[in-house]
Short mmCIF file of C-alpha atoms and ligand atoms in Angstrom, two decimals:
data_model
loop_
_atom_site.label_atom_id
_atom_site.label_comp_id
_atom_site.label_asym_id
_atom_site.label_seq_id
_atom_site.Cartn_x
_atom_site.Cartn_y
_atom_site.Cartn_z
CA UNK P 1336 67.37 79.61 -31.86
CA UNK P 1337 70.65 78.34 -30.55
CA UNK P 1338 72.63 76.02 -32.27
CA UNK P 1339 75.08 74.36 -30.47
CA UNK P 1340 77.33 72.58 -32.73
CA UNK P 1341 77.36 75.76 -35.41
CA UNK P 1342 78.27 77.59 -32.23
CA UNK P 1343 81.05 75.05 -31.40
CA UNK P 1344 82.52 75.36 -34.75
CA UNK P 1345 82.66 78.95 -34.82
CA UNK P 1346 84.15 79.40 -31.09
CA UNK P 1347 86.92 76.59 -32.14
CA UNK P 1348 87.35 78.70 -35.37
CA UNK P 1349 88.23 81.63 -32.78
CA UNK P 1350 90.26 79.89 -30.57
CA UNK P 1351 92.27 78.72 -33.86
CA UNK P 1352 92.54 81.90 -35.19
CA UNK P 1353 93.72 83.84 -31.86
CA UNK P 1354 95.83 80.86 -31.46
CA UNK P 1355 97.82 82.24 -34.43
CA UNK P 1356 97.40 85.82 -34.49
CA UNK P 1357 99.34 85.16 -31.15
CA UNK P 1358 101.61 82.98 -32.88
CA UNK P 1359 100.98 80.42 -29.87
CA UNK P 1360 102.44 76.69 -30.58
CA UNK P 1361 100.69 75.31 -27.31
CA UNK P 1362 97.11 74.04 -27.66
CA UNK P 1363 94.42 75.84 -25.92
CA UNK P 1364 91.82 73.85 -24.38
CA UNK P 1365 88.07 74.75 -24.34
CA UNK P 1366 86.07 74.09 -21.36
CA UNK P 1367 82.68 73.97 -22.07
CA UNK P 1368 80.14 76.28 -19.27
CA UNK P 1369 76.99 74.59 -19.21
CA UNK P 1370 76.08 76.02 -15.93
CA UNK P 1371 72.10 76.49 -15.72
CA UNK P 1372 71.50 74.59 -19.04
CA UNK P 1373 69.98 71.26 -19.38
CA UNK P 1374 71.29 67.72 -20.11
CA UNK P 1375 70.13 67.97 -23.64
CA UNK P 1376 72.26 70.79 -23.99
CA UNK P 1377 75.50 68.61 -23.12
CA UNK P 1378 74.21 66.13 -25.46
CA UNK P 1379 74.37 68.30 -28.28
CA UNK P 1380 77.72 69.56 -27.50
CA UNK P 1381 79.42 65.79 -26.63
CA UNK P 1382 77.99 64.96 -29.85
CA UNK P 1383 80.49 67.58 -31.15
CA UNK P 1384 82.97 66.00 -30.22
CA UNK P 1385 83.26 68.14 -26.58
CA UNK P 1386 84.48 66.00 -23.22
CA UNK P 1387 85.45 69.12 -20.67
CA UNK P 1388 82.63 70.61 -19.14
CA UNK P 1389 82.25 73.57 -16.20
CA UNK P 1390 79.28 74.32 -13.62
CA UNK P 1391 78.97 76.41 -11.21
CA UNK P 1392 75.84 75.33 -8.67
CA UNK P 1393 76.40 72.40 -6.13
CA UNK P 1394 73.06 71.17 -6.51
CA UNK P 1395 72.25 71.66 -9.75
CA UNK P 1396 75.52 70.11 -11.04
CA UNK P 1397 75.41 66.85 -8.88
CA UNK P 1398 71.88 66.50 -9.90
CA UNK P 1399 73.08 66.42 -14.41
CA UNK P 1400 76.66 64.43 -13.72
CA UNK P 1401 74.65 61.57 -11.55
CA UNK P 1402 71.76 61.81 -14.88
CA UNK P 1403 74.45 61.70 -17.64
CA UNK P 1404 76.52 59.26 -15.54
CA UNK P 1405 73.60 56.48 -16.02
CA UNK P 1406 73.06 57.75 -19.73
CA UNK P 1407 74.14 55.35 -22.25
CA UNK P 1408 74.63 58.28 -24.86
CA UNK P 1409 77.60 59.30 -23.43
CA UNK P 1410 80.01 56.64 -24.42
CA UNK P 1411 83.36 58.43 -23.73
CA UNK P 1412 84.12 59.98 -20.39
CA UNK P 1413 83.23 63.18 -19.36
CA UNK P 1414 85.53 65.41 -16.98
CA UNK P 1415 83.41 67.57 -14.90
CA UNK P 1416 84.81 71.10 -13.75
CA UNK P 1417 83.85 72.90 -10.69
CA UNK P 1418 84.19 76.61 -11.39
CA UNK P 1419 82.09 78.39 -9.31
CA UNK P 1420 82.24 80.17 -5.80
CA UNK P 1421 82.59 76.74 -3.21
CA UNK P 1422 81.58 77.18 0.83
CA UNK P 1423 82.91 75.11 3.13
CA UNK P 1424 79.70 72.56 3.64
CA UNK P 1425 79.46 72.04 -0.09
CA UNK P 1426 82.87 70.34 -0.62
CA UNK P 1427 81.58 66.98 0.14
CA UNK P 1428 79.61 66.52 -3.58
CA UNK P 1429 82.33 68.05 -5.26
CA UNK P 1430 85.05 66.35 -4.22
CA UNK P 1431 83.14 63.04 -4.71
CA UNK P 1432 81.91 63.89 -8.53
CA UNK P 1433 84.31 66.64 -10.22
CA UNK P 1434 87.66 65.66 -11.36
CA UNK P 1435 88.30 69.17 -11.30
CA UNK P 1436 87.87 72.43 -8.98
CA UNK P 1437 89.17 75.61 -10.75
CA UNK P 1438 87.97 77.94 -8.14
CA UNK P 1439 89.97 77.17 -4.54
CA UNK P 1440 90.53 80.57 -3.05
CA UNK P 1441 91.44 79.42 0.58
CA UNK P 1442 93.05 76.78 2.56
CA UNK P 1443 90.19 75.84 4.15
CA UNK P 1444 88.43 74.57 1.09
CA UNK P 1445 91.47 72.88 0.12
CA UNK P 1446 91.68 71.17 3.22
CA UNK P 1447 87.75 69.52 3.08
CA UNK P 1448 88.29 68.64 -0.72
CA UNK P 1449 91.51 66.69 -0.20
CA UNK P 1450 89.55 64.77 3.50
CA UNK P 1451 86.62 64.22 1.37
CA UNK P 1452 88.27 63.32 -2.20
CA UNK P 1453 87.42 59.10 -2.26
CA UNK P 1454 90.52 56.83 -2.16
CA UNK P 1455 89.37 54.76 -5.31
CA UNK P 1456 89.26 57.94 -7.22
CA UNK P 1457 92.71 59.71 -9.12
CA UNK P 1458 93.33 63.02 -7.01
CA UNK P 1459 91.22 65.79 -7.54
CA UNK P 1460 92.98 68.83 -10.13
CA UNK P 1461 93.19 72.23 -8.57
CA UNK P 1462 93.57 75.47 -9.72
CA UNK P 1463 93.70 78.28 -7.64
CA UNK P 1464 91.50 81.06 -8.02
CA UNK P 1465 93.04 84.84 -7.95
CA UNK P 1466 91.39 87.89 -7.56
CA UNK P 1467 92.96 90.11 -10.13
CA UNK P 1468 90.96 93.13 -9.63
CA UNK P 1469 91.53 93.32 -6.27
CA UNK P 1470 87.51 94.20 -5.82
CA UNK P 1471 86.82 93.06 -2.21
CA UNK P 1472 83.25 92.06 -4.27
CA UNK P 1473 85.29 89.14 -5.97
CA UNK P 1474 86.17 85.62 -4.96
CA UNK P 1475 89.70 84.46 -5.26
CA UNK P 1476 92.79 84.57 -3.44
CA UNK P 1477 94.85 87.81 -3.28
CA UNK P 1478 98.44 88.52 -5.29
CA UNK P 1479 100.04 88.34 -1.91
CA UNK P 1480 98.54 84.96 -1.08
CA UNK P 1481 98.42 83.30 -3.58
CA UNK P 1482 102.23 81.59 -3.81
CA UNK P 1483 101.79 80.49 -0.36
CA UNK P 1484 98.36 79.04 -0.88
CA UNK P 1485 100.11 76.71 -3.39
CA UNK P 1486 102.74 75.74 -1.51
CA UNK P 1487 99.89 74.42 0.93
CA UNK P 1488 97.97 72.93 -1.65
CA UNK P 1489 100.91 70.90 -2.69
CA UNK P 1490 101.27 69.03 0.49
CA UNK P 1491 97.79 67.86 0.65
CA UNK P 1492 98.35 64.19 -1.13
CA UNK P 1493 95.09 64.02 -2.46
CA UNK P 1494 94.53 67.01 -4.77
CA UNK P 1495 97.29 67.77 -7.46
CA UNK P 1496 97.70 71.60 -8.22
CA UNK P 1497 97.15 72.21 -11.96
CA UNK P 1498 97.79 76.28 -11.80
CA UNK P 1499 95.28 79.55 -11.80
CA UNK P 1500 92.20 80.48 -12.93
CA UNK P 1501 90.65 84.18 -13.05
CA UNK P 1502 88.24 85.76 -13.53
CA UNK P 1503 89.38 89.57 -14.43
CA UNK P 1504 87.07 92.66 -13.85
CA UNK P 1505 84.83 93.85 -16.92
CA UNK P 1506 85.91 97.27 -18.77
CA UNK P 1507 85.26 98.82 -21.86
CA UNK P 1508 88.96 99.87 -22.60
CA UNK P 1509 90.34 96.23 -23.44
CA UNK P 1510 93.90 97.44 -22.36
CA UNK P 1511 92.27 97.42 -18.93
CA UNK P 1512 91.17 93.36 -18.86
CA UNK P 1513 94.51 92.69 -20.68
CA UNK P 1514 96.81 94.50 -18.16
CA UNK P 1515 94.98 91.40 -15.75
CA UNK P 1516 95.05 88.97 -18.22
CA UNK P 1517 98.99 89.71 -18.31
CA UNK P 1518 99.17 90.23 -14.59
CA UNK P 1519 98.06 86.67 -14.16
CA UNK P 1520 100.59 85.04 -16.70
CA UNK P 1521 103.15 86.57 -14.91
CA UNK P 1522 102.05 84.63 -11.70
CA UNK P 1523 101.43 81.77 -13.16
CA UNK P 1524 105.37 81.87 -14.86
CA UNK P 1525 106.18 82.78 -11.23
CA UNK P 1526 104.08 79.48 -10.14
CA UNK P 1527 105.57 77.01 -13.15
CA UNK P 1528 109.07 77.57 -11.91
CA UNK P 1529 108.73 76.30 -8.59
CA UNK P 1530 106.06 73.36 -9.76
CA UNK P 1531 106.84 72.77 -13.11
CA UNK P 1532 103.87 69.96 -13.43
CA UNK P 1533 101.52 72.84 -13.61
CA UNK P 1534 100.08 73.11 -16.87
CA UNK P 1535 96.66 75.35 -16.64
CA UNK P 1536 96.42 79.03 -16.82
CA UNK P 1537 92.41 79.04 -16.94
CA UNK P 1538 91.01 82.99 -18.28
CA UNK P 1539 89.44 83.94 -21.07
CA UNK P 1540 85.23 83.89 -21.72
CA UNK P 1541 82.77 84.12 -23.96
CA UNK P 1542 83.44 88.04 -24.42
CA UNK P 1543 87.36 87.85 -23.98
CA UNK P 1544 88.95 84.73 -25.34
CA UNK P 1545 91.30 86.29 -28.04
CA UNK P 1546 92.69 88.74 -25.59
CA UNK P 1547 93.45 86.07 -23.16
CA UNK P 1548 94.83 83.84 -25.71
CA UNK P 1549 97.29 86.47 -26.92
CA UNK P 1550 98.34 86.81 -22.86
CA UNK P 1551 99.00 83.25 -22.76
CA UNK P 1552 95.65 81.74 -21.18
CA UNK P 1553 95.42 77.72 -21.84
CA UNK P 1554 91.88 77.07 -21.29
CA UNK P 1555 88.91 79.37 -21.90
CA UNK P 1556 85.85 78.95 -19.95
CA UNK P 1557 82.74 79.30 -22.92
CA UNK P 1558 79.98 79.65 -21.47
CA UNK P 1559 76.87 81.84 -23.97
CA UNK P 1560 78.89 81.66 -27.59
CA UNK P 1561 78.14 77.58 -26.88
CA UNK P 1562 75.27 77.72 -25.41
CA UNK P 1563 73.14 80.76 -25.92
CA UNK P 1564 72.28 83.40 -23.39
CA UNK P 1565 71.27 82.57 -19.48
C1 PLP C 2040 79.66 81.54 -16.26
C2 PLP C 2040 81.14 81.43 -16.22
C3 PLP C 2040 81.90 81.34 -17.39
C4 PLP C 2040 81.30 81.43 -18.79
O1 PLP C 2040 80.97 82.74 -19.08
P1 PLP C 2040 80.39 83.18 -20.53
O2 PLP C 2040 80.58 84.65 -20.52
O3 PLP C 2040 78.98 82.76 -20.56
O4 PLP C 2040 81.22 82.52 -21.57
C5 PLP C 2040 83.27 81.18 -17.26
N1 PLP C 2040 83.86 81.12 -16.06
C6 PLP C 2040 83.18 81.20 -14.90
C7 PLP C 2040 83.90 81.11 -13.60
C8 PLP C 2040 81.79 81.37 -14.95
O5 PLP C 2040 81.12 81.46 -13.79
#
């Protein structure tokens, strides 16, 4: 059996401990993946005190945030993050629900979300998403593109670019995932200097987190040590 809030505690305990062992003054945020699980899941874990959470399906996302949205349980806000692969006629729902899309790998998408993103509502927080491994299998922007896709970002008034998220490609040698890990803070330094309002560097997951810590990450993505296997 799962238990949520034991599981909260312990990855919290992690991200505490890394947080030292790398000696890192900076507070790392946790964004909670609840992508395929049910409302009663989210309960459990905004009952622990969690606010940030992460899906990844269109559908299925709308479908919980509209749900919790009329559910008097949740009596403090909840920021919703889109982190999964976005086409082009999806953008609509997102941009009207998420205060967040971590994973905008082309001008294109950028474009729709900032049309579509609702006047009444604070702009929507980008991060772009870079494709570290360079496997053409992967979503996300390339190395070469990716300083010119925020510099296009930028001028479109209704999103506000928070920085990069990643997701690096698996190997058994962890030298191999931190090379990436340290590949994207060097982009993201590269990034801060010319927009110094950026403040996310979004790696790190359930099977990673202390090596992206120690390489500077600023939010990990938990996903199964929360909430159990999918
Ligand atoms: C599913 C997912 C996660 C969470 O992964 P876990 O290994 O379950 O922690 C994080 N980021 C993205 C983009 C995901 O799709």
């Amino acid at each position: 059996m799962t238990n949520i809030p034991n599981n909260i505690v312990a990855v919290e305990q992690k991200i505490a401990q890394a947080s030292i062992n790398a000696q890192r003054q900076d507070k790392v945020r946790l964004l909670a993946v609840s992508k395929t699980k049910p409302v009663s899941s989210i309960k459990q874990a905004f009952a622990q005190g969690l606010s940030h959470f992460g899906e990844n399906y269109v559908q299925e996302s709308i479908e919980k945030i509209q749900h919790i949205k009329t559910d008097s349980y949740f009596d403090r806000p909840i920021h919703w993050y889109f982190i999964g692969p976005l086409q082009s006629n999806k953008t609509r729902p997102v941009a009207e629900n998420f205060d967040w899309v971590q994973s905008v790998d082309r001008l294109k998408i950028a474009q729709r979300l900032n049309e579509q993103r609702p006047e009444n509502m604070p702009k929507l927080n980008i991060c772009l998403q870079v494709n570290i491994s360079g496997e053409e299998s992967k979503s996300g922007t390339t190395l070469s593109q990716v300083i010119e896709l925020a510099s296009q970002v930028q001028d479109l008034p209704r999103l506000k670019l928070r920085g990069i998220m990643a997701i690096p490609q698996k190997s058994d040698d962890p030298k191999v995932v931190e090379q990436q890990f340290l590949a994207l803070h060097k982009i993201y330094q590269t990034l801060q200097q010319q927009y110094p309002d950026i403040d996310t560097l979004s790696m790190g997951m359930s099977g990673d987190l202390e090596s992206a810590i120690k390489c500077g990450s600023t939010m990990v993505r938990i996903g199964t040590d929360i909430f159990g296997s999918r």
